[in-house]
Every structure is written in structure tokens, then in C-alpha cells.
C-alpha positions as MATLAB code, in Angstrom:
seq = 'MSRSGSPLAALALAALVVAAAVGACQPGRRREGTADAPGSAATTAATAPHASASGAGPGEAASAATVAAAFPAQHGTDPAAGDPPGPAPPSRCPPEMALVGGTTCVDRWEASLVDEAGEPWSPYHAVGARKVRAVSRPGVVPQAHIGAADAGRACVRAGKRLCTTAEWILACQGAEKPPRAYPYGPKKVAGTCNVERAEHPVTRVFGKHLTDSVALNSPRLNQLPDSVARTGEFSSCATPEGVMDLHGNLLEWTQSTYVRPLGMGGHYVDGVRNGVGCSNVTSAHDPKYHDFSTGFRCCQAPDPEAAPAPGPAPAGAAGADAGRDPPGMRSFVDPTGKLPSVQPPPFESASARCPVDMVHVEALRCAEPVQRCKRWLPRLSVGQKISCAEFEEPTTCTGARRQLSYCIDRFEFQPDGYQLPLTHVNWSEAQNLCRAMDKRLCFEDEWELACEGPDALPYPYGYVRDGARCNHDFPEEQLVTSDHDFIDRRVARDALPGCRSPFGVFNLVGNVDEWTTRYQRSPPRRAILRGGWWLIGRNRCRAATDNHSELYAGVQTGFRCCRAPR';
ca = [
     -72.817   33.416    5.744;
     -74.040   36.842    4.616;
     -71.407   39.544    4.841;
     -71.398   43.204    3.956;
     -69.187   44.951    1.454;
     -69.497   48.112    3.504;
     -68.494   50.861    1.015;
     -70.879   49.570   -1.633;
     -73.624   49.020    0.893;
     -73.308   52.531    2.284;
     -73.404   54.109   -1.149;
     -76.244   51.933   -2.366;
     -78.447   53.070    0.488;
     -77.446   56.704    0.067;
     -78.338   56.498   -3.631;
     -81.588   54.588   -3.199;
     -83.146   56.109   -0.068;
     -86.746   56.932   -0.847;
     -88.685   59.674    0.962;
     -90.695   58.010    3.708;
     -92.945   58.553    6.722;
     -92.461   57.702   10.366;
     -95.323   55.308   11.003;
     -97.022   54.909   14.351;
     -94.871   52.585   16.428;
     -96.869   49.464   17.126;
     -96.253   47.789   20.481;
     -93.955   44.838   19.897;
     -94.669   41.371   21.162;
     -92.802   38.136   20.960;
     -93.730   35.579   18.348;
     -96.462   33.197   19.351;
     -95.284   29.606   19.564;
     -91.979   28.294   18.276;
     -90.569   26.887   15.087;
     -90.985   23.170   14.485;
     -88.469   21.231   16.552;
     -86.370   18.502   14.923;
     -88.322   15.261   14.972;
     -91.766   16.904   14.894;
     -94.212   15.931   12.179;
     -93.508   19.022   10.064;
     -89.759   18.650   10.409;
     -89.713   14.963    9.577;
     -91.825   15.508    6.474;
     -89.703   18.433    5.336;
     -86.606   16.303    4.927;
     -88.171   15.370    1.583;
     -88.032   18.377   -0.760;
     -91.743   18.282   -1.720;
     -93.109   18.019    1.794;
     -95.088   21.091    2.806;
     -94.096   23.425    5.608;
     -97.264   25.418    4.979;
    -100.102   25.789    7.411;
    -102.377   26.473    4.438;
    -101.833   23.121    2.773;
    -101.007   22.450   -0.869;
    -102.508   24.141   -3.869;
    -103.513   27.612   -4.911;
    -107.044   27.429   -3.504;
    -105.698   27.032    0.002;
    -103.399   29.992   -0.537;
    -106.218   32.239   -1.737;
    -108.439   31.203    1.159;
    -105.679   31.857    3.653;
    -104.984   35.287    2.199;
    -108.672   36.170    2.203;
    -108.960   35.154    5.842;
    -105.922   37.205    6.771;
    -107.225   40.331    5.025;
    -111.053   40.122    4.880;
    -111.534   43.834    4.294;
    -109.833   43.531    0.920;
    -112.528   41.126   -0.197;
    -115.469   43.417    0.477;
    -116.680   42.438    3.979;
    -115.492   42.464    7.548;
    -116.994   39.488    9.443;
    -117.087   41.525   12.648;
    -118.713   44.601   11.154;
    -122.161   43.326   10.156;
    -123.583   44.181    6.754;
    -121.047   45.733    4.411;
    -121.634   49.375    3.488;
    -121.399   48.567   -0.222;
    -119.043   47.179   -2.855;
    -115.395   47.500   -2.014;
    -113.372   49.723   -4.333;
    -111.321   47.784   -6.881;
    -107.896   46.831   -5.570;
    -104.858   47.802   -7.602;
    -102.887   44.842   -6.207;
    -103.607   41.118   -5.752;
    -104.829   40.243   -2.240;
    -101.449   38.806   -1.214;
     -99.766   42.127   -2.055;
     -99.891   45.638   -0.588;
     -99.875   48.914   -2.516;
     -96.874   50.965   -1.386;
     -96.474   54.633   -2.185;
     -99.163   54.386   -4.841;
     -96.556   53.012   -7.242;
     -95.684   49.398   -6.383;
     -97.416   46.209   -5.285;
     -95.230   44.370   -2.731;
     -95.754   40.849   -1.396;
     -97.057   41.024    2.166;
     -95.102   37.948    3.213;
     -91.671   36.597    2.398;
     -91.903   34.175   -0.496;
     -92.397   30.436   -0.362;
     -92.262   28.166   -3.429;
     -94.408   25.677   -5.309;
     -93.299   23.347   -8.090;
     -94.747   23.027  -11.593;
     -97.632   20.939  -10.265;
     -98.478   23.534   -7.613;
     -97.122   21.377   -4.781;
     -95.196   23.193   -2.017;
     -91.423   23.008   -2.223;
     -89.489   22.484    0.990;
     -88.142   25.793    2.337;
     -85.150   23.910    3.769;
     -83.637   22.885    0.418;
     -82.065   24.730   -2.521;
     -84.062   24.638   -5.763;
     -81.266   23.589   -8.111;
     -82.492   23.331  -11.711;
     -86.171   22.916  -10.788;
     -88.744   25.333  -12.155;
     -90.385   26.685   -9.036;
     -92.829   29.548   -8.638;
     -93.049   32.136   -5.880;
     -96.152   32.442   -3.700;
     -96.837   34.802   -0.800;
     -98.795   33.236    2.070;
     -99.213   33.803    5.810;
     -98.375   31.132    8.349;
     -95.769   29.205    6.349;
     -92.008   28.782    6.628;
     -90.542   31.093    3.958;
     -88.071   29.844    1.387;
     -84.406   30.109    2.329;
     -81.400   28.568    0.493;
     -82.139   30.561   -2.682;
     -79.945   32.877   -4.736;
     -81.008   36.178   -6.279;
     -81.039   34.708   -9.794;
     -83.355   31.828   -8.844;
     -85.516   34.198   -6.802;
     -85.958   36.455   -9.808;
     -86.995   33.529  -11.993;
     -89.466   32.313   -9.364;
     -91.073   35.773   -9.270;
     -91.319   35.883  -13.065;
     -93.083   32.493  -13.112;
     -95.603   34.017  -10.700;
     -96.264   36.906  -13.093;
     -94.276   39.266  -10.904;
     -90.629   40.290  -10.573;
     -88.017   40.506   -7.871;
     -88.363   43.817   -6.022;
     -85.809   46.479   -6.829;
     -83.747   47.828   -3.951;
     -85.567   51.160   -4.222;
     -88.962   49.436   -4.020;
     -87.894   47.426   -0.992;
     -86.681   50.554    0.795;
     -89.917   52.350   -0.085;
     -91.923   49.478    1.409;
     -89.822   49.443    4.579;
     -89.391   53.170    5.172;
     -92.694   54.432    3.795;
     -93.505   57.104    1.233;
     -93.497   60.231    3.373;
     -90.926   62.185    5.346;
     -89.191   61.534    7.667;
     -88.412   57.915    6.760;
     -89.063   55.130    9.227;
     -85.934   53.504   10.629;
     -87.813   50.235   11.116;
     -90.813   48.874    9.218;
     -93.026   49.433   12.269;
     -91.764   52.888   13.309;
     -88.897   55.266   14.072;
     -87.328   53.447   17.022;
     -86.323   49.899   17.738;
     -88.724   47.918   19.914;
     -87.091   44.773   21.274;
     -88.804   41.548   20.271;
     -90.885   43.090   17.481;
     -89.021   41.364   14.629;
     -87.171   38.044   14.389;
     -83.580   39.254   14.772;
     -80.462   38.655   16.838;
     -80.784   35.059   17.949;
     -78.419   34.217   20.771;
     -76.537   31.361   19.066;
     -75.626   30.720   15.444;
     -77.507   27.694   14.037;
     -74.331   26.238   12.487;
     -72.743   26.113   15.940;
     -75.871   24.520   17.375;
     -75.962   21.792   14.719;
     -72.246   21.059   14.145;
     -70.749   22.065   17.487;
     -68.418   24.623   15.907;
     -68.616   27.592   13.575;
     -68.247   26.483    9.933;
     -68.415   28.710    6.863;
     -68.413   26.243    3.977;
     -71.412   26.107    1.649;
     -72.399   22.584    2.728;
     -72.713   23.575    6.374;
     -74.422   26.893    5.602;
     -77.020   25.100    3.472;
     -77.785   22.225    5.819;
     -81.566   21.668    5.945;
     -81.236   21.134    9.695;
     -80.378   24.782   10.422;
     -83.755   26.406    9.876;
     -85.600   23.532   11.557;
     -84.103   24.360   14.932;
     -86.327   26.012   17.540;
     -85.987   29.804   17.604;
     -84.669   29.980   14.049;
     -86.649   31.155   11.019;
     -90.244   32.100   11.856;
     -93.394   31.401    9.878;
     -94.599   34.319    7.803;
     -96.530   36.803    9.921;
     -95.635   35.012   13.160;
     -94.042   38.207   14.473;
     -97.319   40.030   14.015;
     -96.046   43.483   15.020;
     -93.119   43.385   12.577;
     -95.306   45.049    9.958;
     -95.535   48.274    8.010;
     -98.732   50.350    8.131;
     -99.642   48.799    4.762;
     -99.367   45.297    6.221;
     -96.043   44.181    4.728;
     -94.526   41.694    7.177;
     -90.990   40.759    8.238;
     -89.041   43.306    6.210;
     -86.535   43.420    9.066;
     -85.056   40.121   10.194;
     -86.264   36.545    9.650;
     -84.651   36.097    6.205;
     -82.356   38.335    4.217;
     -84.307   39.483    1.139;
     -82.717   39.646   -2.301;
     -83.437   42.726   -4.406;
     -82.668   43.748   -7.963;
     -79.712   46.088   -7.719;
     -78.231   48.359  -10.343;
     -74.838   47.892   -8.726;
     -72.243   45.195   -9.274;
     -74.090   42.557   -7.250;
     -77.631   42.018   -5.967;
     -78.314   43.532   -2.566;
     -79.753   41.561    0.343;
     -81.951   43.753    2.520;
     -83.209   43.773    6.094;
     -80.901   41.322    7.849;
     -81.973   37.904    9.145;
     -82.753   36.076   12.357;
     -79.120   35.600   13.376;
     -77.984   39.182   12.761;
     -80.110   42.231   12.006;
     -77.626   44.937   13.069;
     -74.117   44.265   11.736;
     -74.822   45.554    8.222;
     -77.062   48.449    9.197;
     -80.052   49.454   11.274;
     -83.536   48.215   10.401;
     -84.521   49.319    6.912;
     -80.903   50.367    6.247;
     -79.468   46.873    6.711;
     -77.711   45.972    3.438;
     -75.636   42.923    2.503;
     -73.663   43.473   -0.698;
     -70.989   40.778   -0.724;
     -72.653   37.986   -2.723;
     -73.121   37.138   -6.386;
     -76.549   36.239   -7.879;
     -76.046   32.490   -7.370;
     -75.074   32.630   -3.705;
     -77.467   31.099   -1.173;
     -77.452   29.862    2.407;
     -79.861   29.352    5.321;
     -80.401   33.127    5.656;
     -81.268   34.138    2.061;
     -84.875   34.668    1.008;
     -86.905   37.121   -1.059;
     -90.279   38.598   -1.907;
     -91.761   39.789   -5.210;
     -93.141   43.054   -6.560;
     -95.214   44.134   -9.545;
     -96.758   47.264  -11.012;
    -100.275   48.098   -9.741;
    -103.276   47.603  -12.002;
    -103.900   50.940  -13.749;
    -107.488   49.999  -14.615;
    -108.363   49.639  -10.924;
    -106.997   53.050  -10.032;
    -109.362   55.878   -9.050;
    -110.452   58.156  -11.863;
    -107.702   60.663  -12.604;
    -108.113   64.225  -11.402;
    -107.620   67.358  -13.447;
    -104.658   67.652  -15.760;
    -101.437   68.824  -14.098;
    -101.496   72.489  -13.272;
     -98.017   73.012  -14.604;
     -94.615   73.484  -13.066;
     -95.834   75.557  -10.161;
     -98.605   73.112   -9.290;
     -98.409   69.344   -9.697;
     -94.629   69.268  -10.095;
     -93.771   71.460   -7.109;
     -93.366   68.617   -4.593;
     -91.119   66.350   -6.652;
     -87.850   67.956   -5.454;
     -86.828   69.056   -1.938;
     -88.231   72.499   -1.047;
     -85.716   75.327   -1.003;
     -83.235   73.372   -3.105;
     -82.350   73.691   -6.771;
     -85.149   71.978   -8.615;
     -87.397   71.736  -11.627;
     -89.493   74.621  -10.271;
     -86.756   76.636   -8.541;
     -83.825   77.654  -10.769;
     -82.246   79.716   -7.969;
     -82.563   77.225   -5.081;
     -79.594   75.986   -3.102;
     -77.378   73.431   -4.771;
     -76.956   70.135   -2.875;
     -73.882   69.330   -0.816;
     -71.806   66.415   -2.110;
     -68.690   64.484   -1.155;
     -66.412   62.001   -2.955;
     -67.844   58.473   -3.090;
     -65.828   55.550   -1.712;
     -64.068   52.801   -3.646;
     -65.258   49.238   -3.096;
     -61.717   47.965   -2.523;
     -58.111   49.081   -2.721;
     -57.819   47.488   -6.157;
     -60.991   49.069   -7.622;
     -60.354   51.265  -10.650;
     -63.446   53.441  -10.117;
     -65.637   54.585   -7.196;
     -68.636   52.415   -6.389;
     -71.114   54.674   -8.230;
     -69.133   54.608  -11.485;
     -68.479   52.181  -14.343;
     -65.047   51.581  -15.880;
     -65.194   51.978  -19.651;
     -62.242   50.731  -21.675;
     -62.663   50.239  -25.429;
     -61.929   51.570  -28.896;
     -64.075   54.478  -30.055;
     -64.830   54.976  -33.737;
     -64.220   58.562  -34.802;
     -66.510   58.461  -37.865;
     -69.330   55.884  -37.773;
     -71.745   55.594  -40.705;
     -75.324   55.104  -39.496;
     -78.018   54.897  -42.208;
     -81.657   55.374  -41.293;
     -84.109   52.755  -42.611;
     -87.305   54.274  -41.206;
     -88.142   57.738  -39.898;
     -90.262   58.661  -36.905;
     -92.847   61.202  -38.126;
     -93.379   64.393  -36.213;
     -97.152   64.267  -36.165;
     -97.744   67.935  -35.442;
     -96.018   69.090  -38.628;
     -95.626   65.852  -40.580;
     -91.856   66.186  -40.927;
     -89.005   63.778  -40.363;
     -87.408   64.503  -37.005;
     -85.739   61.341  -35.688;
     -84.787   57.946  -37.036;
     -87.028   55.116  -35.879;
     -84.711   52.342  -37.110;
     -81.131   52.217  -38.390;
     -79.482   49.697  -40.681;
     -77.343   47.071  -38.977;
     -74.444   47.079  -38.378;
     -72.832   50.498  -38.033;
     -69.810   50.928  -40.321;
     -66.707   52.622  -38.962;
     -64.895   54.684  -41.621;
     -62.628   56.695  -39.344;
     -59.822   56.001  -36.939;
     -60.366   54.138  -33.693;
     -58.886   55.444  -30.454;
     -58.511   53.586  -27.168;
     -60.237   55.241  -24.203;
     -60.158   54.271  -20.537;
     -62.110   56.237  -17.925;
     -64.782   56.044  -15.224;
     -68.325   57.347  -15.780;
     -71.273   57.683  -13.418;
     -73.654   54.764  -13.700;
     -76.656   57.109  -13.426;
     -77.589   60.725  -14.035;
     -76.765   62.866  -11.008;
     -79.552   62.445   -8.437;
     -78.488   63.877   -5.051;
     -79.332   62.376   -1.679;
     -82.822   63.473   -0.674;
     -83.989   63.854   -4.271;
     -86.418   61.417   -5.883;
     -85.474   62.509   -9.412;
     -82.315   63.649  -11.240;
     -81.257   67.228  -10.572;
     -82.076   69.800  -13.267;
     -81.871   73.583  -13.703;
     -78.067   73.461  -13.436;
     -75.739   75.176  -15.886;
     -72.453   73.795  -17.191;
     -70.299   75.607  -14.626;
     -72.448   74.463  -11.697;
     -72.375   70.885  -12.951;
     -68.592   71.034  -13.313;
     -68.213   72.358   -9.756;
     -70.427   69.606   -8.332;
     -68.393   66.971  -10.171;
     -65.136   68.434   -8.863;
     -66.464   68.378   -5.303;
     -66.799   64.598   -5.776;
     -63.221   64.269   -7.157;
     -64.660   63.935  -10.660;
     -65.241   66.197  -13.674;
     -67.779   66.569  -16.436;
     -67.397   63.984  -19.179;
     -65.795   64.886  -22.475;
     -68.011   64.309  -25.488;
     -66.136   61.290  -26.774;
     -66.268   59.637  -23.342;
     -70.024   60.159  -23.141;
     -70.484   58.813  -26.702;
     -68.469   55.639  -26.133;
     -70.306   54.887  -22.889;
     -73.587   55.263  -24.783;
     -72.887   53.410  -28.022;
     -70.314   50.816  -26.983;
     -67.501   49.542  -29.226;
     -70.009   48.715  -32.020;
     -71.145   52.373  -32.277;
     -74.837   51.616  -31.731;
     -77.196   54.470  -32.633;
     -79.075   53.966  -29.370;
     -77.619   52.555  -26.154;
     -79.917   49.516  -26.481;
     -79.568   48.883  -30.233;
     -80.780   50.018  -33.640;
     -84.552   50.459  -33.191;
     -85.770   53.551  -31.350;
     -87.898   52.917  -28.240;
     -89.015   56.059  -26.413;
     -90.705   54.169  -23.575;
     -87.488   52.336  -22.832;
     -85.522   55.524  -22.139;
     -88.179   58.171  -21.318;
     -88.329   60.218  -24.488;
     -90.607   60.839  -27.479;
     -93.409   62.610  -25.618;
     -95.422   64.484  -28.278;
     -95.414   68.266  -28.179;
     -98.943   68.519  -26.799;
     -97.790   66.587  -23.708;
     -94.826   68.852  -22.934;
     -96.514   71.985  -21.601;
     -99.699   73.067  -19.864;
     -99.478   76.631  -21.178;
     -97.087   78.728  -23.216;
     -94.658   78.863  -20.296;
     -95.218   75.907  -17.961;
     -93.423   72.663  -18.790;
     -94.732   69.383  -17.395;
     -92.128   67.516  -15.376;
     -91.672   64.162  -17.143;
     -88.522   63.044  -15.323;
     -88.318   59.571  -13.807;
     -86.026   58.293  -11.058;
     -82.567   57.355  -12.221;
     -83.071   53.611  -11.579;
     -86.660   53.455  -12.882;
     -85.754   52.239  -16.393;
     -83.589   49.092  -16.222;
     -83.960   48.591  -19.984;
     -82.326   51.940  -20.763;
     -78.870   50.450  -20.356;
     -75.808   50.841  -22.562;
     -73.394   48.007  -23.474;
     -71.185   49.117  -20.555;
     -74.017   49.102  -17.997;
     -74.547   52.879  -17.926;
     -78.180   53.971  -17.564;
     -80.365   56.721  -19.072;
     -77.765   58.152  -21.420;
     -80.560   59.142  -23.802;
     -83.827   60.685  -22.702;
     -84.954   61.678  -19.200;
     -82.680   64.710  -18.694;
     -80.201   66.455  -21.002;
     -76.615   65.954  -19.859;
     -73.847   68.547  -19.869;
     -70.525   67.459  -21.374;
     -67.331   69.259  -22.360;
     -66.085   69.752  -25.920;
     -62.338   69.649  -26.521;
     -60.442   72.735  -27.688;
     -63.226   75.200  -26.948;
     -62.751   78.451  -25.015;
     -65.164   79.872  -22.427;
     -68.097   80.327  -22.645;
     -68.504   77.785  -25.508;
     -67.190   74.582  -23.900;
     -70.664   73.356  -22.958;
     -72.384   70.638  -25.042;
     -75.636   68.866  -24.146;
     -75.913   65.167  -24.955;
     -78.664   62.553  -24.947;
     -81.751   64.719  -25.198;
     -84.601   64.743  -22.719;
     -88.229   63.593  -22.721;
     -89.421   65.283  -25.905;
     -89.113   63.850  -29.429;
     -85.660   64.942  -30.548;
     -81.979   64.030  -30.601;
     -82.260   61.100  -28.211;
     -79.383   59.028  -29.549;
     -75.715   58.512  -28.886;
     -74.146   60.737  -31.565;
     -76.548   63.698  -31.504;
     -75.684   66.887  -29.614;
     -76.937   70.388  -28.800;
     -74.228   73.059  -28.956;
     -76.222   76.293  -29.108;
     -76.247   77.029  -25.358;
     -73.595   78.875  -23.375;
     -72.035   77.646  -20.167;
     -74.489   79.822  -18.187;
     -77.649   78.302  -19.652;
     -79.849   76.238  -17.333;
     -83.285   74.829  -18.100;
     -85.906   72.515  -16.700;
     -84.232   69.693  -18.659;
     -80.499   70.284  -18.002;
     -78.763   67.741  -15.784;
     -75.451   65.904  -15.904;
     -73.294   62.950  -14.925;
     -69.574   62.921  -14.143;
     -66.413   61.169  -15.345;
     -62.895   60.766  -13.992;
     -59.671   58.936  -14.724;
     -59.405   55.380  -13.352;
     -56.894   54.612  -10.616;
];
């Protein structure tokens, strides 16, 4: 049964909360009809794994027709509106998906599955080793009994991917402030979503409460009346964009940058124990875990070719970038704004070496690695060598190796309420913020080892430079709009899953420059910047900038923290 690892869950939500709007609260109504009762035609057929629980019938054509009927306006006409006014604008998402926040296409309905032949897979059985594909359809029983790993593979076979936790929260809470507490609005409306059933299905089927995997995966559980609902059956449990059942029905797996995948939204037995509405998080399970309550939906990037024609070029820091950080706070555009308030993060358990937002690094660091460049990246504006595009493999260590053991932040520092990592902080301010969290700025050698790993990789991901992977290598003409206005090229701290070091630390090169501390230096020369930012430069693990004092702060200066393990 789904449980919550509460410290991790609380921190995950605090780290991933996306700015959102309070949508108009739609009047809730109870679901129409009931789930198939045991012994009905649908239930009897579903005892065989390939029997369909879909109202749309087998095959992709039925799915497309059902989606078109559910959302006719997306297909150019409204049957009740007479002649259409003209061609519909191109959609950036497939018809079974909704565009959320202008950045992500999200499945409107919880996923169901089809096999390699396109035949529906029973939602009451685990998939095992079968190669199934995710589909999003209204009016069907969604797939339960699936782990996060299998859900991710099913999304990939559909040409999509499992939603990240941040994307799921954005879909549920909305893209404006204040965030919605529930997908349909700011306050709970009883009966709107399929949550809080009176009796646990295991007790109803077996006569007592069992917690073993066999009982929790019995195909009989979700075939009981008043159990899992068909997709869209709770018609008011919807976001303004038309994404259904984000709260309740089935727990939805998401891609998490934490230790385990996060299950979001609760399920039909319990939608309150692990949080309220969009803040309901289950963090206790590994990627293979599944039971009657676990489901998913998929996401993908919107089609850029279907987007409206772009407007004028960004007006610079004071224009297009002004709304990307909280007003009045320290930000890309406000170097004197108020610094955020912070507090120490929790530990996941009494035996945890590091807080939940940190990674434990323990390895030998090479003092003097030899890294030979095979191919240079030209600096097109002046035609000079500036950075190595590819290094020889492997790195050779010619110096001593020293054992290090410490905790380091998994991400660049991005405070609660911010959509992007904090910048315009100097070394002293960064150190004070770290200390307020019972941490400190990283020493150079700690930062290097977390970036390069025990094999002393030139880049956190290997030997071949890839600016798109870690948000760097923007050419000079894309850095500024005038002689003084930089363009904000930051991305959210969890936006680049491929920019990951061997220890699971993200964005150590590119995005924002990170303050570190150099040993045996006196004030004001202790400050060293590592990792580079979004321009073409020293975006690798061993490069550093040491020509700024501890009082320097720029549009690119951020940080992450370290501390000793317990």
C-alpha cells in the first residue's frame, strides 16, 4: 500500500512547487454510474489480461475518434456552434494532451495500455516483461498495478515520457499565482474527485487488512463497485486546461530527481494522508513497486512549429526577464532585493548521512589529472580556440589521490517561490545562506570531485562537450540586447536531467556560476567561481575563475552548499 516518507515528501514539494493560479472552482458532482461490479460482462472479460476495459474499443482509430468527440473544438468545429469561423489554429499538443503553462503537453487522462498489436491490456494486471504502450483515452479504466520504471517505458513507446514531478505540479496547480490547492480550484469540494472511499478494497475482498504484494495486486480489488473510476467519470475533477483526475483515482508516478520516484495526487482510498490535493506526495517506493493504487500519465514537449509567431526580441534585463524572479526579492534584475529566508532541511531518516536535498560523495580525488584535448570548439566571433570540444579518453592521474567524504546539494540553490536558481549574490551572502541551512559553501576540491567523479572526467557527463545538455555555449551575440543588458538564459534547476555528474549532482557546469571556497586564502580572496554559466567559456570540472573578490555579484553568480556527513 502506498506510504509516505514524510521528510522527503515535504522537501520535494517545497523544492518543486511551481507558480500557479487559483482557477475558478467548478461545482463538484458525484461520478455518474458505478464501476463494473464483479460478474458483469466487463469484469468477467477482464480476468484475461488482453480483455478490454475500454469504452472506446480496441485499436488506435477508436481512441482518436473518442478523443475527437470529447474535445471537438480542438479539431476545428463545434457541432453546436454552426459553421466554423475559419481554420483552427495549429495545436502544439496532440488532441489527447493539454498544453500547460505554455511549456508542457500533459495527458488529459490517466494512462491505459495497449500491447504490441495495439490491443488493450487489462488495467487489473501487472505488465511483467511485456512491451506495452501508454495511451490516454476518456471513458476507460486506467492502468493500475504498474511501477514507475514500467510506466516510463510505456510512455517512451508512445513517443512521450513520464511526467516530471515539476510538470505534474504545474498541471495540477496552474501556471499563475496563487497556486491552486486542488486541480479544480482553491478549496476542497466534496465529491468532486474520486478520493476517500469508506472501506479499503483489500478488506472488502479478503475480509481482513493484508499488506503483502499478492493481496495488494489482486485483480479483484479495482473491479469492486466504488473503486477506481473510468477516466473522466468525475467530470468536475478537472483543471481549466481539461486535465482530469490529477487528485485521487490512481496515484500517479512522476520522474523525480530525488532518491525514489514520487507518486502524486493520492488515490481513491486515501487522498489526504500524504498531503492536500496537489500537494499529496508518496515517496516511499522504489521504481519497481506497484499495487492496485499506482498509475501514471505521460508528458512531452509542445510542437515548436505549431507555436504562434514569436514577438519582438527580448527587451533586455529590465523587460522580458523582469518577471522570472519574485518581485522585491534578490533577482537577476534586482541586485539589491531582499535575500530569501531559509531553514535547515530535514534528514530522511535517523541513519541518513546527509539531508534529503543533498548527495553523499565519498571517493578518491586525483590531485593532478592529465586531460588532453583532441578537438577545439572555435570561438566564431574571433576564430580563436576557447574551449575543448572533445578530450582524449581516459584521464590520466599523475598526482596523489585523497579520500573525501562530504554532502553536497543536489541542485544549484533555487529558493522556495523562485522558478530559477538565485543569482546576484556575492560570496559572503552565499556563505551566510548556506550557514542558515546548517551547511557551508563547498571547498574547491569538493566541488571538483562531485563534478568529475573518481575517473576525473573533463565534463560531468563525459569527454565530449555538449552545451545543450548543461545550458552553456550560447554565442556572444545571444548574450546581450545592448552594451549593458544581459539576456537571462537560466533554466530551472531540474530542467536538464542529462546534466548529471557520476554522483547524481546536477548542473555543475553551465546555467549559473557557483561560488566555492579556496583553501588557505585570506579575506577578501577566498572566493572562487566554478562551472561557468551560459556563455561559451570554462564550463568544465577543473576550470575556475579567481579574479573576483568576495563582494562581487553578477547576473550569473549563484551557488550550492556542502556540509560534513553525519
